[in-house]
PDB file of C-alpha atoms in Angstrom:
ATOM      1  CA  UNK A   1      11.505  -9.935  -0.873  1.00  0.00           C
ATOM      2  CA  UNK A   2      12.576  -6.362  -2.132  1.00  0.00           C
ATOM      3  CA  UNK A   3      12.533  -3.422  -0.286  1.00  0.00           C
ATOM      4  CA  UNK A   4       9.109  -2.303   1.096  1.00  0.00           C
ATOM      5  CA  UNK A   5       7.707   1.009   0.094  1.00  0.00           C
ATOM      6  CA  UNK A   6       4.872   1.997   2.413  1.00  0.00           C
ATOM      7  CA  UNK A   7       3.222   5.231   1.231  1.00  0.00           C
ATOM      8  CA  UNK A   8       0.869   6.978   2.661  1.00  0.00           C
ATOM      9  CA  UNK A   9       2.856   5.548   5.820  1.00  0.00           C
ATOM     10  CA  UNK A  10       0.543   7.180   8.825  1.00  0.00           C
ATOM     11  CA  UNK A  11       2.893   5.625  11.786  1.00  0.00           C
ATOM     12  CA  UNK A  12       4.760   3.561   9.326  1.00  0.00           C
ATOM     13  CA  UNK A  13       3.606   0.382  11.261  1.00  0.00           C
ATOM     14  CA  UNK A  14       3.153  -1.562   8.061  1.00  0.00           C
ATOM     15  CA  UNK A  15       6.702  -1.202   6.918  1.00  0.00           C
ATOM     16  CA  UNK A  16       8.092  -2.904  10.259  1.00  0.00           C
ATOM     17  CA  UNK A  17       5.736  -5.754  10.081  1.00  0.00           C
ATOM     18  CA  UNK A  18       6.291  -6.252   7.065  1.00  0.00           C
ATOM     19  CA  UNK A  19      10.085  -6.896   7.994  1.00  0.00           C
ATOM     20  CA  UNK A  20       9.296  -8.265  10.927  1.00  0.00           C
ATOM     21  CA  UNK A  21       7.136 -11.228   8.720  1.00  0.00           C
ATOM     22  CA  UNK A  22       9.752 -11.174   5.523  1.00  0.00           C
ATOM     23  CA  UNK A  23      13.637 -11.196   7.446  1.00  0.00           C
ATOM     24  CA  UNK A  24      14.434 -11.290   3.191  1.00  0.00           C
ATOM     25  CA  UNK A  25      13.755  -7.833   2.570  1.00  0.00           C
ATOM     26  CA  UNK A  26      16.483  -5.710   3.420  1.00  0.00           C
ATOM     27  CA  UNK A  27      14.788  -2.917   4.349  1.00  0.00           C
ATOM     28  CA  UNK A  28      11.789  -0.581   4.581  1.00  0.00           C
ATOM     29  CA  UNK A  29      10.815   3.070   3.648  1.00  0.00           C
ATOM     30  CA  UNK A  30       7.792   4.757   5.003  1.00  0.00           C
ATOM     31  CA  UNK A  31       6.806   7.865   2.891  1.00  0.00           C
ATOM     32  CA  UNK A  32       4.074  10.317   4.718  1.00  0.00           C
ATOM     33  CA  UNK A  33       3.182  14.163   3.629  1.00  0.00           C
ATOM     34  CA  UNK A  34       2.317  14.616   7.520  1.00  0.00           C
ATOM     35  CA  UNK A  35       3.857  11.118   9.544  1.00  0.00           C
ATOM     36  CA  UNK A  36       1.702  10.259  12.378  1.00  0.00           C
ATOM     37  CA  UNK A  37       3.099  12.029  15.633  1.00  0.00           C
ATOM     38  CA  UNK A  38       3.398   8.520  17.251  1.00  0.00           C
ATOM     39  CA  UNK A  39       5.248   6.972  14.158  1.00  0.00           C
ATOM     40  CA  UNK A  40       8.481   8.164  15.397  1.00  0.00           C
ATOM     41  CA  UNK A  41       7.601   6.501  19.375  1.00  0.00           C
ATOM     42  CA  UNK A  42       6.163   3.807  18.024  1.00  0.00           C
ATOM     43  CA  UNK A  43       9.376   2.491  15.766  1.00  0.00           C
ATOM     44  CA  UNK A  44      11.412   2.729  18.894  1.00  0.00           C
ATOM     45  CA  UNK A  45       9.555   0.714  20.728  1.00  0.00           C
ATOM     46  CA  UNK A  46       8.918  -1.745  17.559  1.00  0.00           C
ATOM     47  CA  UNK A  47      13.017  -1.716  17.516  1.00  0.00           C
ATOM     48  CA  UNK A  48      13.447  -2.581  21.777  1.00  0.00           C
ATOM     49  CA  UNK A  49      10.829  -5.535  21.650  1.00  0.00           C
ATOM     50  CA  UNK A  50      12.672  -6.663  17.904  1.00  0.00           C
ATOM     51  CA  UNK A  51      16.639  -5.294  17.432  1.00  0.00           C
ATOM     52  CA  UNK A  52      16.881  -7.020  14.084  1.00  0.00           C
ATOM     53  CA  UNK A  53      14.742  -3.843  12.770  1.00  0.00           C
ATOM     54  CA  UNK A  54      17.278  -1.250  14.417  1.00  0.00           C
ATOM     55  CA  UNK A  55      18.147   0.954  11.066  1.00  0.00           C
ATOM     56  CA  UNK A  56      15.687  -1.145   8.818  1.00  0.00           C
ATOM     57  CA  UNK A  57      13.273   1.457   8.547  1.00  0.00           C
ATOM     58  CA  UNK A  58      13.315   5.369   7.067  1.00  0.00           C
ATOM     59  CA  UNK A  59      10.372   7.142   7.798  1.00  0.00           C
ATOM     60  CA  UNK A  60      10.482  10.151   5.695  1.00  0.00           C
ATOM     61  CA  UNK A  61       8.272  13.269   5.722  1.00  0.00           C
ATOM     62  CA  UNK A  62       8.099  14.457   1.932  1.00  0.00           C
ATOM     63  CA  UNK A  63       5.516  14.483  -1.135  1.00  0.00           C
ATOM     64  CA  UNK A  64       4.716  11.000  -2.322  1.00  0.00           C
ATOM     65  CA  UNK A  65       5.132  12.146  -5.813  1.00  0.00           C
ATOM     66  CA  UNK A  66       8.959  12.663  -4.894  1.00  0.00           C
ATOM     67  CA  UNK A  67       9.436   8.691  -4.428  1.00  0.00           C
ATOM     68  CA  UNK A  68      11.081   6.764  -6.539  1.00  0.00           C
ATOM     69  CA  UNK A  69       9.875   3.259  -7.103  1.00  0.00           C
ATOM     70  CA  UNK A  70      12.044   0.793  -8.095  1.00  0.00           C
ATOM     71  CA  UNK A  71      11.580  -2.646  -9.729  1.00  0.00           C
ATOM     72  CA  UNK A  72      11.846  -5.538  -7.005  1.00  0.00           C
ATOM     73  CA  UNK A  73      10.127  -3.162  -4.561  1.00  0.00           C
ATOM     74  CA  UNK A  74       7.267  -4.425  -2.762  1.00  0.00           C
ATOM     75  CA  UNK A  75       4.404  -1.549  -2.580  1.00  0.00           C
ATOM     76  CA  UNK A  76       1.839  -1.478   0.023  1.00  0.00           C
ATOM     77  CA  UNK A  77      -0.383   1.421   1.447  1.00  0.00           C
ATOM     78  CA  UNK A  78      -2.888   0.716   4.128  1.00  0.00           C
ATOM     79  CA  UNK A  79      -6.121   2.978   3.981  1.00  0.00           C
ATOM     80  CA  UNK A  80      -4.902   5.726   1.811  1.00  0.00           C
ATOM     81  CA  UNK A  81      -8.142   7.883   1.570  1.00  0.00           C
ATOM     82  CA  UNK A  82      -9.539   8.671  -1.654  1.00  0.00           C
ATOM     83  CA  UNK A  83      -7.609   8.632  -5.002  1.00  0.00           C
ATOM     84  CA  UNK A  84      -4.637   8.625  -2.852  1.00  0.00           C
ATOM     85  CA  UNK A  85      -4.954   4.164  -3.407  1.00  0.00           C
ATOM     86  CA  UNK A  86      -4.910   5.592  -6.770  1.00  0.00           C
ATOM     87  CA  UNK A  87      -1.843   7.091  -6.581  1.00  0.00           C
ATOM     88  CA  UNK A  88      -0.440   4.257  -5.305  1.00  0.00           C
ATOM     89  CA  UNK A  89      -1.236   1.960  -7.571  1.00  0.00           C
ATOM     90  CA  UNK A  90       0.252   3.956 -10.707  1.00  0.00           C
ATOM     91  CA  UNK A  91       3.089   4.984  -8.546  1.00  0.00           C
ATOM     92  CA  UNK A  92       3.551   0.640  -8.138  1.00  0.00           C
ATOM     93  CA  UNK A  93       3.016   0.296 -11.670  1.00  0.00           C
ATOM     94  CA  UNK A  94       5.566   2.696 -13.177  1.00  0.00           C
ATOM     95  CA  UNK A  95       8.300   1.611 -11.377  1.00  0.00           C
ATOM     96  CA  UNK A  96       7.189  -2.020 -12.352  1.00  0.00           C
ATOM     97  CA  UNK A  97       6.950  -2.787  -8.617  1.00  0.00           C
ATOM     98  CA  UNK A  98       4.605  -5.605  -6.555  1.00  0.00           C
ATOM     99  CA  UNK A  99       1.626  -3.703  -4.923  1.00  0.00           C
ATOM    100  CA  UNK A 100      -0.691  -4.524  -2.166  1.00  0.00           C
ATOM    101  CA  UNK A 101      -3.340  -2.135  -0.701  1.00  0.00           C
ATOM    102  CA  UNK A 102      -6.219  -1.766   1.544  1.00  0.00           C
ATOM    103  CA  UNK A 103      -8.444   0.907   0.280  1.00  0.00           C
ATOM    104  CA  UNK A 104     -10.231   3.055   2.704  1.00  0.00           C
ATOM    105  CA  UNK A 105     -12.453   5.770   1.806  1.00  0.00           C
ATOM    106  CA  UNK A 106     -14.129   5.756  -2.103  1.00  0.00           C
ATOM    107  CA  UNK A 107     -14.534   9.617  -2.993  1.00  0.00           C
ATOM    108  CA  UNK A 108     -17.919   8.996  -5.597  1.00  0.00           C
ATOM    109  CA  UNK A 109     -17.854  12.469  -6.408  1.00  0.00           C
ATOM    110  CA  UNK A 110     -17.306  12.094 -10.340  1.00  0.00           C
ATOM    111  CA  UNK A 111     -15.657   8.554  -9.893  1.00  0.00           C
ATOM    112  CA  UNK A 112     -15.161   6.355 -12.850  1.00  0.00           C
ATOM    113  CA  UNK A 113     -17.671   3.015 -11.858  1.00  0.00           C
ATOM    114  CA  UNK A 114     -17.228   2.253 -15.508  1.00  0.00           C
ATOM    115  CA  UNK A 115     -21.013   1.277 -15.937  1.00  0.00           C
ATOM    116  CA  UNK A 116     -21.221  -1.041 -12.981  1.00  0.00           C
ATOM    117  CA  UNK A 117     -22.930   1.002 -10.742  1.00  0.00           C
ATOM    118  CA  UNK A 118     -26.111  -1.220 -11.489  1.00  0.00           C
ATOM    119  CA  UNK A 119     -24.840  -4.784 -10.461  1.00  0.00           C
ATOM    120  CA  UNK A 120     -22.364  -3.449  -7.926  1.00  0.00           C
ATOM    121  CA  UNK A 121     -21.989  -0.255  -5.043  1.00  0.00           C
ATOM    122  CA  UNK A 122     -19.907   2.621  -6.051  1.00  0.00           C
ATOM    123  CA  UNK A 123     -16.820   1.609  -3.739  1.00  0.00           C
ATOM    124  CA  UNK A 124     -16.949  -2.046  -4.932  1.00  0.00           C
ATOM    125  CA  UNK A 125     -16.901  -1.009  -8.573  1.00  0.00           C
ATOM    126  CA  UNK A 126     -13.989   1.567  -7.587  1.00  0.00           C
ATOM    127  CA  UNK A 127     -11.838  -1.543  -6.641  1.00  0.00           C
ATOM    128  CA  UNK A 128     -12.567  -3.723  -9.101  1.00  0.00           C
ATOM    129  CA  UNK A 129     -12.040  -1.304 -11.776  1.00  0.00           C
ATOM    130  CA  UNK A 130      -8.678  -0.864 -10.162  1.00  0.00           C
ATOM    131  CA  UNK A 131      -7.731  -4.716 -10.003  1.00  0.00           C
ATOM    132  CA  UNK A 132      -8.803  -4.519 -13.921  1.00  0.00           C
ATOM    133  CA  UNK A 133      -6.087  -1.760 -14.450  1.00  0.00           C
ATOM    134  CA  UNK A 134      -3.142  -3.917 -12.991  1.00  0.00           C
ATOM    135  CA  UNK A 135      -4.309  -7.010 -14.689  1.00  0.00           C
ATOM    136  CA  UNK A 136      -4.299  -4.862 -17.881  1.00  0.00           C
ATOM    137  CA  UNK A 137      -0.828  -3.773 -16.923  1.00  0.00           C
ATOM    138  CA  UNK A 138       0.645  -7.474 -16.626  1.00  0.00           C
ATOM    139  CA  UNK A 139      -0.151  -7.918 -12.970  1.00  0.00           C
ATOM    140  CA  UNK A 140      -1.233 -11.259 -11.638  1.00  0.00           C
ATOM    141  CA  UNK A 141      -3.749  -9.980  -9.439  1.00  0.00           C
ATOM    142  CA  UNK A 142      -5.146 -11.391  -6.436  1.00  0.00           C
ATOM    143  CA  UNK A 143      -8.177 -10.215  -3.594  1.00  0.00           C
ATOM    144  CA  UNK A 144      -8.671 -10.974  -0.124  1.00  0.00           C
ATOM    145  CA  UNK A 145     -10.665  -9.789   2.150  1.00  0.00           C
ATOM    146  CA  UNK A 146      -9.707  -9.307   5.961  1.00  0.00           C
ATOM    147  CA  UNK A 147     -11.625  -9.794   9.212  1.00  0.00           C
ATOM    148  CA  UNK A 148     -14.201  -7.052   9.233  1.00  0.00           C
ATOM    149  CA  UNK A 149     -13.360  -7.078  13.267  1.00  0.00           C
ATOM    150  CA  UNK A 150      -9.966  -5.430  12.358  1.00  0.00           C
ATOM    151  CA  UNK A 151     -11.382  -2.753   9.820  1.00  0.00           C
ATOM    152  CA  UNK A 152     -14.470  -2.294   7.814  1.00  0.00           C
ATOM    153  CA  UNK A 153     -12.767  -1.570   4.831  1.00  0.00           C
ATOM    154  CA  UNK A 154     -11.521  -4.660   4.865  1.00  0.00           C
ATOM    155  CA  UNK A 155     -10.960  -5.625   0.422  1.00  0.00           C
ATOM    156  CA  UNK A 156      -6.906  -5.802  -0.042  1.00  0.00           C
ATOM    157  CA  UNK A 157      -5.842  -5.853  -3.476  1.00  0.00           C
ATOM    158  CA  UNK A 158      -2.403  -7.486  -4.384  1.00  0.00           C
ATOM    159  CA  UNK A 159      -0.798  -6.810  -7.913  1.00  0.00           C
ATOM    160  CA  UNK A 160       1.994  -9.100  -8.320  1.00  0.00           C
ATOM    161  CA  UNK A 161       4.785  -8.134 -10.756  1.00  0.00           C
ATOM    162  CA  UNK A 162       5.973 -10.914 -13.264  1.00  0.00           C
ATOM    163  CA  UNK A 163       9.206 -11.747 -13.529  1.00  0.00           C
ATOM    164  CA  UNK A 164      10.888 -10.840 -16.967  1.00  0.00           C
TER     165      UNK A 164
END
């Protein structure tokens, strides 16, 4: 895999399991406007119990806007409230990168349900317009859902780059 590019990082746990579960990609960065206090605590203990992640992994404190998103990189925000999944996804899509997300909170206030709002509920219609808009952009797209045990907002939404 490419380098992972976990925005809206929180703790940044994402990033180091996703190198902990893909040894291929070379290595991580975890992009917060305000990290989680434990992220830092956290990645050092992640590094003891697993040394192969020692220097893997930049957690950075900065404006999402400010990242650069390369082609090859693999994408992925977990719970990024709002239009911040939004974000995200053009973010993934500009810099012709692989995307995966797990949506959290659906802001309906003047959202864009493109006329579904009669078959489906707002948030649904939120993500499926949003899996529309990477197929539209050449993604092959793909949808999952995970146990609702480990979160209620459970839809993830891949967006896998073709090769060229």
């Amino acid at each position: 895999g490419g380098r992972v590019v976990e925005l809206a990082s929180g703790h940044a746990l994402t990033a180091h399991l996703l190198l902990l579960l893909d040894d291929s990609s070379p290595s991580a960065l975890a992009v917060d406007v305000r990290p989680s206090p434990s992220g830092a605590r956290l990645a050092a203990e992640l590094v003891q119990a697993w040394p192969r992640l020692g220097g893997r992994v930049s957690i950075q404190e900065r404006p999402l806007a400010e990242v650069e998103v390369l082609p090859g990189d693999v994408v992925v925000s977990v719970h990024a409230c709002g239009a911040l999944t939004d974000d995200v996804l053009e973010m993934a899509v500009r810099g012709s990168a692989s995307v995966a997300v797990l949506p959290c909170c659906h802001d309906m206030r003047g959202a864009e349900i493109g006329g579904l709002g009669g078959w489906l509920d707002g948030p649904l219609a939120i993500d499926v317009l949003r899996a529309e808009r990477l197929r539209a952009a050449g993604y092959a797209v793909h949808t999952q859902t995970i146990p609702g045990a480990i979160t209620p907002k459970n839809r993830l939404l891949i967006g896998e780059k073709p090769v060229t």
